């Protein structure tokens, strides 16, 4: 019953904001325009399509808002005007009652918050579509933030996801553009992200890993502050971490007033981003202003503070090597190599002409290289590349889409802090140094050093293995004899089949002769 009523509600909202028109307009058929004229009767749809889609998702509730947020990152799949509008979606969700949060903590951690903590603030400080946050103080005096998952989220999410899958299947069947946009794959990706965010232990583990990569007191500790996870106060529905204090990164006036050097802050943000991506292969993939603060504590003034670790990206060794070769080819303007890398990776359909892909990539990138460096947007270059790749049905990997989204966020934040920020100039030395470590003699030396421990275990066994192999009896004569027997049997079978075919042919000929008489 709930599913039916929810479906009616979705259909009503879709009709109200003209989403039906948006879908039908993508169908290329002679009667489409006539149908659209009929459907517009009695409705005034003057707002742009992206705005109407955003308003519809906000009306349908937090799950659809979250879907729109994820969809806005897939600029390789959706038009730019829709992606820009969906990027404006924010979680405007009222908090759930504090009594419910307390009951959830008691159920998950086994004790009432008043027993677990020295103090627990009933009023939440933040509320989103998945969870809300309460401040508390541990018995040892440390300030913490307690993130509590919204109750009964999984059943509601699963029901809405079933409807989204059905809608995606329908769109693929009736619209050519719909098939190109791969709505079922988008919904599957959203399903993965959403269920990852529903497991707060996974988020706590992401936080712990990122904190280890930027360990306080380590070589990177002066770049990024990551809260400590309080594992004794965590479960799949509760995430307790060190309380962070700072200024939102997009509040430039407050940062200047606190004495933060905005130009240095912008450069540090680029270094943090590329360090996570290319040194660690593990990066915070949701770096919008709400999740990034800047410390105003005199002891750590100007350091970034990371929050909300529900969405992270990972790059395999293959991804890193692919990116290294691509960046190297881009810096050299070797577009044929870029096209060749795409084809060799298997991301381009078989039969794609290398020279056509090369020409498209050159047309995409060359205008940027002819501009002053300060006017070049690395994020926009990647965006244009993904849009060009769509023409060739390139299968963009999800981890690279997250990387592109993160670069766009970092570049946007950086240029808000310092409008003259040159991401290419800031990132290029780092990338060149990193590529030298990945490609060439330095990379070979590092790989040999890394593999030496494994070789040290294998080398002592090598004489024994060689002796065992040499001591094995020679079976080559038996193998050859067996192969000859198999060949003789195959030839005999072939002769038998030829005889049977001859008999059948004679039989058919006799039958035809009898019929002809």
Short mmCIF file of C-alpha atoms in Angstrom, two decimals:
data_model
loop_
_atom_site.label_atom_id
_atom_site.label_comp_id
_atom_site.label_asym_id
_atom_site.label_seq_id
_atom_site.Cartn_x
_atom_site.Cartn_y
_atom_site.Cartn_z
CA UNK A 1 0.00 0.00 0.00
CA UNK A 2 2.83 2.37 0.90
CA UNK A 3 4.56 1.72 -2.43
CA UNK A 4 1.35 2.46 -4.37
CA UNK A 5 0.69 5.71 -2.50
CA UNK A 6 4.33 6.73 -2.89
CA UNK A 7 4.11 6.06 -6.62
CA UNK A 8 0.99 8.25 -6.87
CA UNK A 9 2.81 11.00 -5.00
CA UNK A 10 5.83 10.78 -7.32
CA UNK A 11 3.60 10.89 -10.41
CA UNK A 12 1.76 13.95 -9.07
CA UNK A 13 5.00 15.84 -8.34
CA UNK A 14 6.44 14.83 -11.71
CA UNK A 15 3.36 16.17 -13.51
CA UNK A 16 3.37 19.36 -11.44
CA UNK A 17 6.95 20.22 -12.40
CA UNK A 18 6.73 18.93 -15.96
CA UNK A 19 9.16 16.05 -15.62
CA UNK A 20 6.97 14.03 -17.98
CA UNK A 21 7.60 16.68 -20.63
CA UNK A 22 11.33 16.51 -19.93
CA UNK A 23 11.32 12.74 -20.60
CA UNK A 24 9.07 12.83 -23.65
CA UNK A 25 11.03 15.67 -25.24
CA UNK A 26 14.00 13.27 -25.42
CA UNK A 27 12.03 10.83 -27.60
CA UNK A 28 12.69 11.43 -31.28
CA UNK A 29 9.46 10.60 -33.03
CA UNK A 30 7.17 12.57 -35.39
CA UNK A 31 4.25 12.61 -32.96
CA UNK A 32 6.34 13.78 -29.98
CA UNK A 33 5.81 17.51 -30.64
CA UNK A 34 2.04 17.06 -30.94
CA UNK A 35 1.95 15.10 -27.71
CA UNK A 36 3.94 17.80 -25.94
CA UNK A 37 1.49 20.48 -27.13
CA UNK A 38 -1.39 18.49 -25.63
CA UNK A 39 0.46 17.87 -22.36
CA UNK A 40 1.27 21.57 -21.88
CA UNK A 41 -2.42 22.50 -21.85
CA UNK A 42 -3.30 24.00 -18.47
CA UNK A 43 0.32 24.04 -17.26
CA UNK A 44 2.76 26.94 -17.25
CA UNK A 45 6.25 25.53 -17.41
CA UNK A 46 8.37 28.62 -17.84
CA UNK A 47 11.18 27.60 -15.50
CA UNK A 48 14.26 25.92 -17.03
CA UNK A 49 14.25 22.13 -17.03
CA UNK A 50 17.10 21.87 -14.54
CA UNK A 51 15.33 24.09 -12.02
CA UNK A 52 12.10 22.12 -12.37
CA UNK A 53 13.96 18.86 -11.77
CA UNK A 54 15.68 20.29 -8.69
CA UNK A 55 12.40 21.55 -7.21
CA UNK A 56 10.73 18.20 -7.85
CA UNK A 57 13.49 16.30 -6.07
CA UNK A 58 13.35 18.70 -3.10
CA UNK A 59 9.57 18.16 -2.90
CA UNK A 60 9.90 14.36 -2.96
CA UNK A 61 12.10 14.31 0.12
CA UNK A 62 15.60 13.56 1.38
CA UNK A 63 16.23 10.34 -0.55
CA UNK A 64 15.50 12.03 -3.86
CA UNK A 65 17.56 15.06 -2.80
CA UNK A 66 20.49 12.74 -2.13
CA UNK A 67 19.91 11.09 -5.52
CA UNK A 68 20.06 14.51 -7.18
CA UNK A 69 23.29 15.31 -5.36
CA UNK A 70 24.89 12.10 -6.62
CA UNK A 71 23.48 12.64 -10.11
CA UNK A 72 25.00 16.14 -10.22
CA UNK A 73 28.47 14.56 -10.05
CA UNK A 74 27.87 12.56 -13.25
CA UNK A 75 28.62 15.41 -15.64
CA UNK A 76 29.92 12.81 -18.05
CA UNK A 77 26.33 11.57 -18.40
CA UNK A 78 23.94 14.49 -17.97
CA UNK A 79 23.72 17.91 -19.69
CA UNK A 80 25.63 20.76 -18.07
CA UNK A 81 22.55 22.90 -17.33
CA UNK A 82 20.92 20.08 -15.33
CA UNK A 83 24.16 19.23 -13.52
CA UNK A 84 24.67 22.89 -12.51
CA UNK A 85 21.15 23.11 -11.12
CA UNK A 86 21.33 19.80 -9.26
CA UNK A 87 24.60 20.93 -7.68
CA UNK A 88 22.52 23.51 -5.77
CA UNK A 89 20.63 20.81 -3.91
CA UNK A 90 21.16 21.00 -0.15
CA UNK A 91 19.97 18.85 2.71
CA UNK A 92 17.14 20.91 4.22
CA UNK A 93 15.84 18.23 6.55
CA UNK A 94 14.26 18.94 9.94
CA UNK A 95 15.86 17.03 12.84
CA UNK A 96 14.16 13.99 14.31
CA UNK A 97 13.23 14.10 18.02
CA UNK A 98 16.07 13.94 20.54
CA UNK A 99 14.25 11.13 22.38
CA UNK A 100 14.59 8.98 19.27
CA UNK A 101 18.33 9.73 19.04
CA UNK A 102 18.76 8.86 22.74
CA UNK A 103 16.85 5.59 22.27
CA UNK A 104 19.06 4.71 19.29
CA UNK A 105 22.25 5.39 21.27
CA UNK A 106 20.96 3.32 24.18
CA UNK A 107 20.05 0.43 21.90
CA UNK A 108 23.34 0.45 19.97
CA UNK A 109 25.80 1.21 22.78
CA UNK A 110 23.92 -0.48 25.63
CA UNK A 111 23.66 2.52 27.96
CA UNK A 112 21.81 5.82 28.21
CA UNK A 113 23.79 8.84 26.90
CA UNK A 114 23.68 10.38 30.41
CA UNK A 115 25.59 7.30 31.62
CA UNK A 116 27.98 7.13 28.66
CA UNK A 117 28.93 10.81 28.59
CA UNK A 118 29.65 13.49 31.17
CA UNK A 119 27.17 15.63 29.26
CA UNK A 120 25.04 15.18 26.13
CA UNK A 121 23.35 18.05 24.28
CA UNK A 122 19.74 17.19 23.44
CA UNK A 123 19.50 19.80 20.69
CA UNK A 124 21.20 18.61 17.47
CA UNK A 125 23.73 20.97 15.89
CA UNK A 126 23.26 19.63 12.36
CA UNK A 127 20.67 17.55 10.56
CA UNK A 128 20.89 15.95 7.12
CA UNK A 129 19.00 13.36 5.11
CA UNK A 130 20.92 10.41 6.59
CA UNK A 131 21.85 11.42 10.14
CA UNK A 132 22.05 14.23 12.68
CA UNK A 133 24.81 15.33 15.05
CA UNK A 134 24.78 16.02 18.81
CA UNK A 135 27.66 17.46 20.82
CA UNK A 136 28.77 15.64 23.99
CA UNK A 137 31.62 15.45 26.51
CA UNK A 138 33.33 12.19 27.47
CA UNK A 139 33.95 11.24 31.08
CA UNK A 140 37.65 12.14 30.61
CA UNK A 141 36.70 15.67 29.54
CA UNK A 142 37.21 15.36 25.76
CA UNK A 143 34.65 17.11 23.55
CA UNK A 144 33.07 14.86 20.93
CA UNK A 145 30.44 14.93 18.17
CA UNK A 146 27.97 12.05 18.08
CA UNK A 147 26.45 11.26 14.69
CA UNK A 148 23.18 9.31 14.92
CA UNK A 149 21.62 7.58 11.94
CA UNK A 150 17.98 8.41 11.21
CA UNK A 151 15.78 5.51 12.40
CA UNK A 152 14.14 3.10 9.95
CA UNK A 153 16.00 4.52 6.96
CA UNK A 154 16.82 1.24 5.21
CA UNK A 155 13.21 0.12 4.45
CA UNK A 156 12.20 3.56 3.13
CA UNK A 157 15.35 3.79 1.03
CA UNK A 158 14.88 0.31 -0.44
CA UNK A 159 11.28 1.09 -1.44
CA UNK A 160 12.27 4.37 -3.11
CA UNK A 161 15.17 2.62 -4.84
CA UNK A 162 12.78 0.03 -6.29
CA UNK A 163 10.73 2.85 -7.77
CA UNK A 164 13.85 4.56 -9.12
CA UNK A 165 14.96 1.32 -10.77
CA UNK A 166 11.54 0.90 -12.39
CA UNK A 167 11.62 4.50 -13.66
CA UNK A 168 15.16 4.03 -14.99
CA UNK A 169 14.13 0.87 -16.86
CA UNK A 170 11.15 2.67 -18.39
CA UNK A 171 13.28 5.63 -19.50
CA UNK A 172 15.77 3.30 -21.17
CA UNK A 173 12.99 1.55 -23.10
CA UNK A 174 11.22 4.66 -24.43
CA UNK A 175 14.07 7.10 -25.00
CA UNK A 176 17.25 6.89 -27.04
CA UNK A 177 18.81 9.65 -24.95
CA UNK A 178 17.72 7.73 -21.88
CA UNK A 179 19.67 4.68 -23.00
CA UNK A 180 22.74 6.83 -23.60
CA UNK A 181 22.52 8.31 -20.10
CA UNK A 182 22.42 4.80 -18.59
CA UNK A 183 19.88 5.58 -15.86
CA UNK A 184 19.96 2.06 -14.42
CA UNK A 185 23.72 2.33 -13.88
CA UNK A 186 23.25 5.72 -12.25
CA UNK A 187 20.64 4.29 -9.86
CA UNK A 188 22.94 1.34 -9.07
CA UNK A 189 25.77 3.77 -8.28
CA UNK A 190 23.42 5.80 -6.07
CA UNK A 191 22.35 2.59 -4.32
CA UNK A 192 25.98 1.82 -3.49
CA UNK A 193 26.73 5.32 -2.18
CA UNK A 194 23.58 5.44 -0.11
CA UNK A 195 24.06 2.07 1.54
CA UNK A 196 27.70 2.95 2.24
CA UNK A 197 26.51 6.09 4.04
CA UNK A 198 23.99 4.04 6.05
CA UNK A 199 26.86 2.12 7.66
CA UNK A 200 28.48 4.58 10.05
CA UNK A 201 31.19 2.05 10.96
CA UNK A 202 32.35 2.30 7.35
CA UNK A 203 32.44 6.08 7.65
CA UNK A 204 34.37 5.82 10.92
CA UNK A 205 36.89 3.51 9.22
CA UNK A 206 37.29 6.02 6.37
CA UNK A 207 37.91 8.75 8.92
CA UNK A 208 40.49 6.63 10.74
CA UNK A 209 42.35 5.83 7.51
CA UNK A 210 42.47 9.49 6.45
CA UNK A 211 43.69 10.52 9.92
CA UNK A 212 46.46 7.91 9.68
CA UNK A 213 47.50 9.30 6.28
CA UNK A 214 47.73 12.81 7.80
CA UNK A 215 48.91 11.75 11.24
CA UNK A 216 49.46 14.57 13.74
CA UNK A 217 53.18 15.12 14.15
CA UNK A 218 53.92 13.42 10.81
CA UNK A 219 55.26 15.04 7.63
CA UNK A 220 51.73 15.93 6.51
CA UNK A 221 50.27 16.76 9.91
CA UNK A 222 50.55 20.51 9.27
CA UNK A 223 48.26 20.29 6.21
CA UNK A 224 45.04 18.62 7.33
CA UNK A 225 43.34 17.92 10.66
CA UNK A 226 41.18 14.78 10.77
CA UNK A 227 39.14 14.03 13.92
CA UNK A 228 40.02 11.05 16.07
CA UNK A 229 37.48 8.21 16.08
CA UNK A 230 36.18 7.15 19.51
CA UNK A 231 35.77 3.46 18.68
CA UNK A 232 34.25 2.56 22.06
CA UNK A 233 31.29 4.80 21.20
CA UNK A 234 30.70 3.63 17.60
CA UNK A 235 28.38 1.15 15.93
CA UNK A 236 26.76 0.75 12.54
CA UNK A 237 24.25 3.50 13.53
CA UNK A 238 26.42 5.66 15.84
CA UNK A 239 29.65 7.46 14.94
CA UNK A 240 31.44 9.35 17.72
CA UNK A 241 34.48 11.45 16.83
CA UNK A 242 36.57 14.24 18.23
CA UNK A 243 34.73 17.58 18.11
CA UNK A 244 36.23 19.97 15.57
CA UNK A 245 36.12 23.77 15.87
CA UNK A 246 36.79 26.10 12.99
CA UNK A 247 35.45 28.39 10.28
CA UNK A 248 33.70 27.10 7.13
CA UNK A 249 36.15 27.34 4.25
CA UNK A 250 33.83 29.53 2.17
CA UNK A 251 33.59 32.26 4.86
CA UNK A 252 36.52 34.25 3.47
CA UNK A 253 35.87 37.42 5.49
CA UNK A 254 35.92 35.52 8.79
CA UNK A 255 39.10 33.72 7.75
CA UNK A 256 40.87 36.99 6.98
CA UNK A 257 39.68 38.43 10.28
CA UNK A 258 41.14 35.38 12.07
CA UNK A 259 44.51 36.02 10.40
CA UNK A 260 44.49 33.19 7.85
CA UNK A 261 46.60 33.63 4.70
CA UNK A 262 44.07 32.88 1.95
CA UNK A 263 46.64 32.44 -0.82
CA UNK A 264 48.56 29.86 1.21
CA UNK A 265 45.27 28.21 2.19
CA UNK A 266 44.33 27.84 -1.48
CA UNK A 267 47.73 26.30 -2.37
CA UNK A 268 47.55 23.96 0.63
CA UNK A 269 44.15 22.75 -0.53
CA UNK A 270 45.59 21.76 -3.92
CA UNK A 271 48.51 19.95 -2.27
CA UNK A 272 46.16 18.07 0.09
CA UNK A 273 43.96 17.02 -2.82
CA UNK A 274 46.80 15.69 -4.98
CA UNK A 275 48.54 14.05 -2.03
CA UNK A 276 45.39 12.09 -1.20
CA UNK A 277 44.78 11.08 -4.79
CA UNK A 278 48.20 10.21 -6.11
CA UNK A 279 50.35 9.43 -3.07
CA UNK A 280 47.74 7.52 -1.04
CA UNK A 281 45.20 6.50 -3.66
CA UNK A 282 42.55 7.27 -1.03
CA UNK A 283 40.77 10.63 -1.07
CA UNK A 284 37.88 12.51 0.50
CA UNK A 285 35.38 12.68 -2.37
CA UNK A 286 32.77 15.02 -0.88
CA UNK A 287 34.79 18.20 -0.41
CA UNK A 288 32.05 20.82 -0.52
CA UNK A 289 32.19 23.82 1.88
CA UNK A 290 29.90 22.19 4.43
CA UNK A 291 32.45 19.40 4.97
CA UNK A 292 35.64 21.49 5.01
CA UNK A 293 36.53 23.88 7.86
CA UNK A 294 39.65 25.88 8.67
CA UNK A 295 41.13 25.94 12.16
CA UNK A 296 41.09 29.29 13.99
CA UNK A 297 42.95 27.87 16.99
CA UNK A 298 46.27 29.81 17.37
CA UNK A 299 48.15 26.50 17.66
CA UNK A 300 46.83 25.16 14.33
CA UNK A 301 45.74 28.39 12.61
CA UNK A 302 45.08 28.00 8.90
CA UNK A 303 44.99 24.19 8.76
CA UNK A 304 42.16 22.47 6.95
CA UNK A 305 39.70 20.35 8.94
CA UNK A 306 37.94 17.45 7.18
CA UNK A 307 34.44 16.33 8.17
CA UNK A 308 31.87 13.80 6.86
CA UNK A 309 33.65 10.75 5.46
CA UNK A 310 30.68 8.92 3.95
CA UNK A 311 31.99 9.19 0.37
CA UNK A 312 35.64 8.45 -0.35
CA UNK A 313 37.42 7.49 -3.55
CA UNK A 314 40.14 4.91 -4.14
CA UNK A 315 42.62 4.59 -6.98
CA UNK A 316 44.25 1.26 -7.81
CA UNK A 317 47.82 0.94 -9.06
CA UNK A 318 46.37 0.56 -12.56
CA UNK A 319 44.41 3.83 -12.15
CA UNK A 320 47.51 5.65 -10.92
CA UNK A 321 49.60 4.35 -13.80
CA UNK A 322 46.87 5.27 -16.28
CA UNK A 323 46.64 8.79 -14.85
CA UNK A 324 50.43 9.18 -14.81
CA UNK A 325 50.74 8.32 -18.49
CA UNK A 326 47.75 10.50 -19.41
CA UNK A 327 49.06 13.54 -17.55
CA UNK A 328 52.50 13.04 -19.08
CA UNK A 329 50.97 12.87 -22.56
CA UNK A 330 48.85 15.97 -21.88
CA UNK A 331 51.84 18.01 -20.75
CA UNK A 332 53.59 17.00 -23.97
CA UNK A 333 50.43 17.60 -26.05
CA UNK A 334 50.75 14.03 -27.32
CA UNK A 335 47.06 13.50 -28.07
CA UNK A 336 47.70 10.33 -30.08
CA UNK A 337 49.15 8.75 -26.93
CA UNK A 338 46.08 9.84 -24.94
CA UNK A 339 43.80 8.22 -27.52
CA UNK A 340 45.96 5.09 -27.57
CA UNK A 341 45.80 4.83 -23.78
CA UNK A 342 42.00 5.04 -23.88
CA UNK A 343 41.82 2.26 -26.47
CA UNK A 344 44.38 0.01 -24.76
CA UNK A 345 42.55 0.36 -21.45
CA UNK A 346 39.45 -1.19 -23.04
CA UNK A 347 37.25 1.78 -22.11
CA UNK A 348 36.56 2.58 -25.77
CA UNK A 349 34.37 0.22 -27.81
CA UNK A 350 36.25 -2.06 -30.23
CA UNK A 351 36.55 -0.55 -33.67
CA UNK A 352 37.04 3.04 -32.50
CA UNK A 353 39.41 4.79 -34.90
CA UNK A 354 42.45 6.06 -33.03
CA UNK A 355 42.86 9.14 -35.24
CA UNK A 356 39.22 10.20 -34.72
CA UNK A 357 39.53 9.99 -30.95
CA UNK A 358 42.85 11.84 -31.15
CA UNK A 359 41.23 14.66 -33.13
CA UNK A 360 38.39 15.00 -30.65
CA UNK A 361 40.80 15.15 -27.70
CA UNK A 362 42.97 17.73 -29.49
CA UNK A 363 39.93 19.92 -30.17
CA UNK A 364 38.98 19.62 -26.50
CA UNK A 365 42.37 20.42 -24.95
CA UNK A 366 44.31 22.59 -27.39
CA UNK A 367 42.27 25.79 -26.77
CA UNK A 368 43.10 25.58 -23.07
CA UNK A 369 46.83 25.17 -23.60
CA UNK A 370 46.95 28.28 -25.76
CA UNK A 371 45.63 30.43 -22.89
CA UNK A 372 47.63 31.93 -20.05
CA UNK A 373 48.05 29.36 -17.29
CA UNK A 374 45.99 31.39 -14.82
CA UNK A 375 42.98 31.10 -17.15
CA UNK A 376 43.15 27.30 -17.45
CA UNK A 377 40.78 25.21 -15.35
CA UNK A 378 42.03 21.67 -14.82
CA UNK A 379 38.58 20.64 -13.65
CA UNK A 380 36.95 22.08 -16.77
CA UNK A 381 39.49 20.31 -18.99
CA UNK A 382 38.55 16.99 -17.38
CA UNK A 383 34.88 17.88 -17.71
CA UNK A 384 35.28 18.59 -21.42
CA UNK A 385 37.20 15.36 -21.82
CA UNK A 386 34.42 13.35 -20.20
CA UNK A 387 31.82 15.06 -22.40
CA UNK A 388 33.92 14.31 -25.48
CA UNK A 389 34.33 10.72 -24.32
CA UNK A 390 30.55 10.38 -24.27
CA UNK A 391 30.51 10.81 -28.06
CA UNK A 392 32.72 7.75 -28.36
CA UNK A 393 30.75 5.74 -25.76
CA UNK A 394 33.78 5.67 -23.47
CA UNK A 395 33.05 3.77 -20.26
CA UNK A 396 34.09 6.30 -17.60
CA UNK A 397 35.15 4.49 -14.44
CA UNK A 398 33.31 5.55 -11.22
CA UNK A 399 36.54 6.23 -9.32
CA UNK A 400 37.68 8.64 -12.07
CA UNK A 401 34.31 10.42 -11.97
CA UNK A 402 34.78 10.91 -8.22
CA UNK A 403 38.27 12.23 -8.94
CA UNK A 404 36.94 14.70 -11.50
CA UNK A 405 34.21 15.83 -9.12
CA UNK A 406 36.76 16.33 -6.34
CA UNK A 407 39.06 18.34 -8.61
CA UNK A 408 36.15 20.59 -9.58
CA UNK A 409 35.28 21.13 -5.90
CA UNK A 410 38.89 21.85 -4.93
CA UNK A 411 39.44 24.20 -7.83
CA UNK A 412 36.20 26.05 -7.08
CA UNK A 413 37.05 26.40 -3.39
CA UNK A 414 40.61 27.42 -4.19
CA UNK A 415 39.56 30.19 -6.53
CA UNK A 416 37.01 31.46 -4.02
CA UNK A 417 39.90 31.89 -1.60
CA UNK A 418 42.36 33.18 -4.21
CA UNK A 419 40.85 34.29 -7.56
CA UNK A 420 44.34 34.27 -9.12
CA UNK A 421 44.94 30.62 -8.16
CA UNK A 422 46.64 28.77 -11.01
CA UNK A 423 45.84 25.12 -10.41
CA UNK A 424 48.06 23.96 -13.27
CA UNK A 425 51.07 25.92 -11.99
CA UNK A 426 50.44 24.78 -8.43
CA UNK A 427 49.80 21.14 -9.28
CA UNK A 428 52.19 20.61 -12.20
CA UNK A 429 55.44 20.41 -10.16
CA UNK A 430 53.78 17.97 -7.79
CA UNK A 431 52.43 15.86 -10.67
CA UNK A 432 55.78 15.87 -12.48
CA UNK A 433 57.57 14.79 -9.31
CA UNK A 434 54.97 12.11 -8.72
CA UNK A 435 55.19 10.85 -12.33
CA UNK A 436 58.97 10.67 -12.09
CA UNK A 437 58.46 8.42 -9.08
CA UNK A 438 55.94 6.32 -11.02
CA UNK A 439 57.77 6.15 -14.38
CA UNK A 440 61.49 5.73 -15.01
CA UNK A 441 64.52 4.61 -13.00
CA UNK A 442 63.20 5.99 -9.70
CA UNK A 443 60.00 3.97 -10.10
CA UNK A 444 62.01 0.85 -11.03
CA UNK A 445 64.21 1.26 -7.96
CA UNK A 446 61.19 1.74 -5.68
CA UNK A 447 59.40 -1.28 -7.15
CA UNK A 448 62.52 -3.45 -6.73
CA UNK A 449 62.83 -2.31 -3.12
CA UNK A 450 59.15 -3.08 -2.49
CA UNK A 451 59.37 -6.54 -4.08
CA UNK A 452 62.71 -7.42 -2.44
CA UNK A 453 61.03 -8.78 0.70
CA UNK A 454 58.96 -11.20 -1.36
CA UNK A 455 62.01 -12.23 -3.35
CA UNK A 456 63.97 -12.76 -0.14
CA UNK A 457 61.43 -15.44 0.82
CA UNK A 458 61.41 -17.07 -2.61
CA UNK A 459 65.16 -17.17 -3.39
CA UNK A 460 66.10 -19.77 -0.73
CA UNK A 461 63.52 -22.13 -2.22
CA UNK A 462 64.78 -21.68 -5.79
CA UNK A 463 67.54 -24.40 -5.78
CA UNK A 464 65.12 -26.96 -4.33
CA UNK A 465 62.46 -26.11 -6.93
CA UNK A 466 64.99 -26.32 -9.77
CA UNK A 467 66.26 -29.68 -8.51
CA UNK A 468 62.70 -30.97 -8.16
CA UNK A 469 61.91 -29.94 -11.73
CA UNK A 470 65.08 -31.49 -13.13
CA UNK A 471 64.58 -34.71 -11.15
CA UNK A 472 61.12 -35.32 -12.57
CA UNK A 473 61.03 -38.26 -15.05
CA UNK A 474 60.89 -37.33 -18.71
CA UNK A 475 57.29 -37.82 -19.83
CA UNK A 476 57.68 -36.28 -23.26
CA UNK A 477 57.66 -39.69 -25.06
CA UNK A 478 54.42 -40.72 -23.31
CA UNK A 479 52.87 -37.35 -24.09
CA UNK A 480 53.84 -37.62 -27.75
CA UNK A 481 52.41 -41.15 -27.98
CA UNK A 482 49.15 -40.01 -26.39
CA UNK A 483 48.90 -37.14 -28.85
CA UNK A 484 49.44 -39.53 -31.77
CA UNK A 485 46.67 -41.84 -30.46
CA UNK A 486 44.31 -38.88 -30.16
CA UNK A 487 45.18 -37.81 -33.69
CA UNK A 488 44.53 -41.31 -35.07
CA UNK A 489 41.19 -41.48 -33.25
CA UNK A 490 40.21 -38.08 -34.64
CA UNK A 491 41.10 -39.16 -38.19
CA UNK A 492 39.05 -42.36 -37.78
CA UNK A 493 36.07 -40.30 -36.55
CA UNK A 494 36.42 -37.97 -39.53
CA UNK A 495 36.41 -40.93 -41.96
CA UNK A 496 33.33 -42.39 -40.28
CA UNK A 497 31.49 -39.08 -40.53
CA UNK A 498 32.41 -38.84 -44.22
CA UNK A 499 30.96 -42.33 -44.86
CA UNK A 500 27.75 -41.48 -43.02
CA UNK A 501 27.41 -38.20 -44.97
CA UNK A 502 27.95 -40.12 -48.25
CA UNK A 503 25.26 -42.70 -47.36
CA UNK A 504 22.83 -39.93 -46.45
CA UNK A 505 23.53 -38.12 -49.70
CA UNK A 506 22.86 -41.31 -51.72
CA UNK A 507 19.66 -41.90 -49.76
CA UNK A 508 18.41 -38.37 -50.47
CA UNK A 509 19.28 -38.71 -54.16
CA UNK A 510 17.36 -42.03 -54.43
CA UNK A 511 14.35 -40.50 -52.67
CA UNK A 512 14.30 -37.52 -55.03
CA UNK A 513 14.60 -39.84 -58.06
CA UNK A 514 11.66 -41.95 -56.84
CA UNK A 515 9.52 -38.83 -56.32
CA UNK A 516 10.44 -37.52 -59.78
CA UNK A 517 9.20 -40.76 -61.41
#
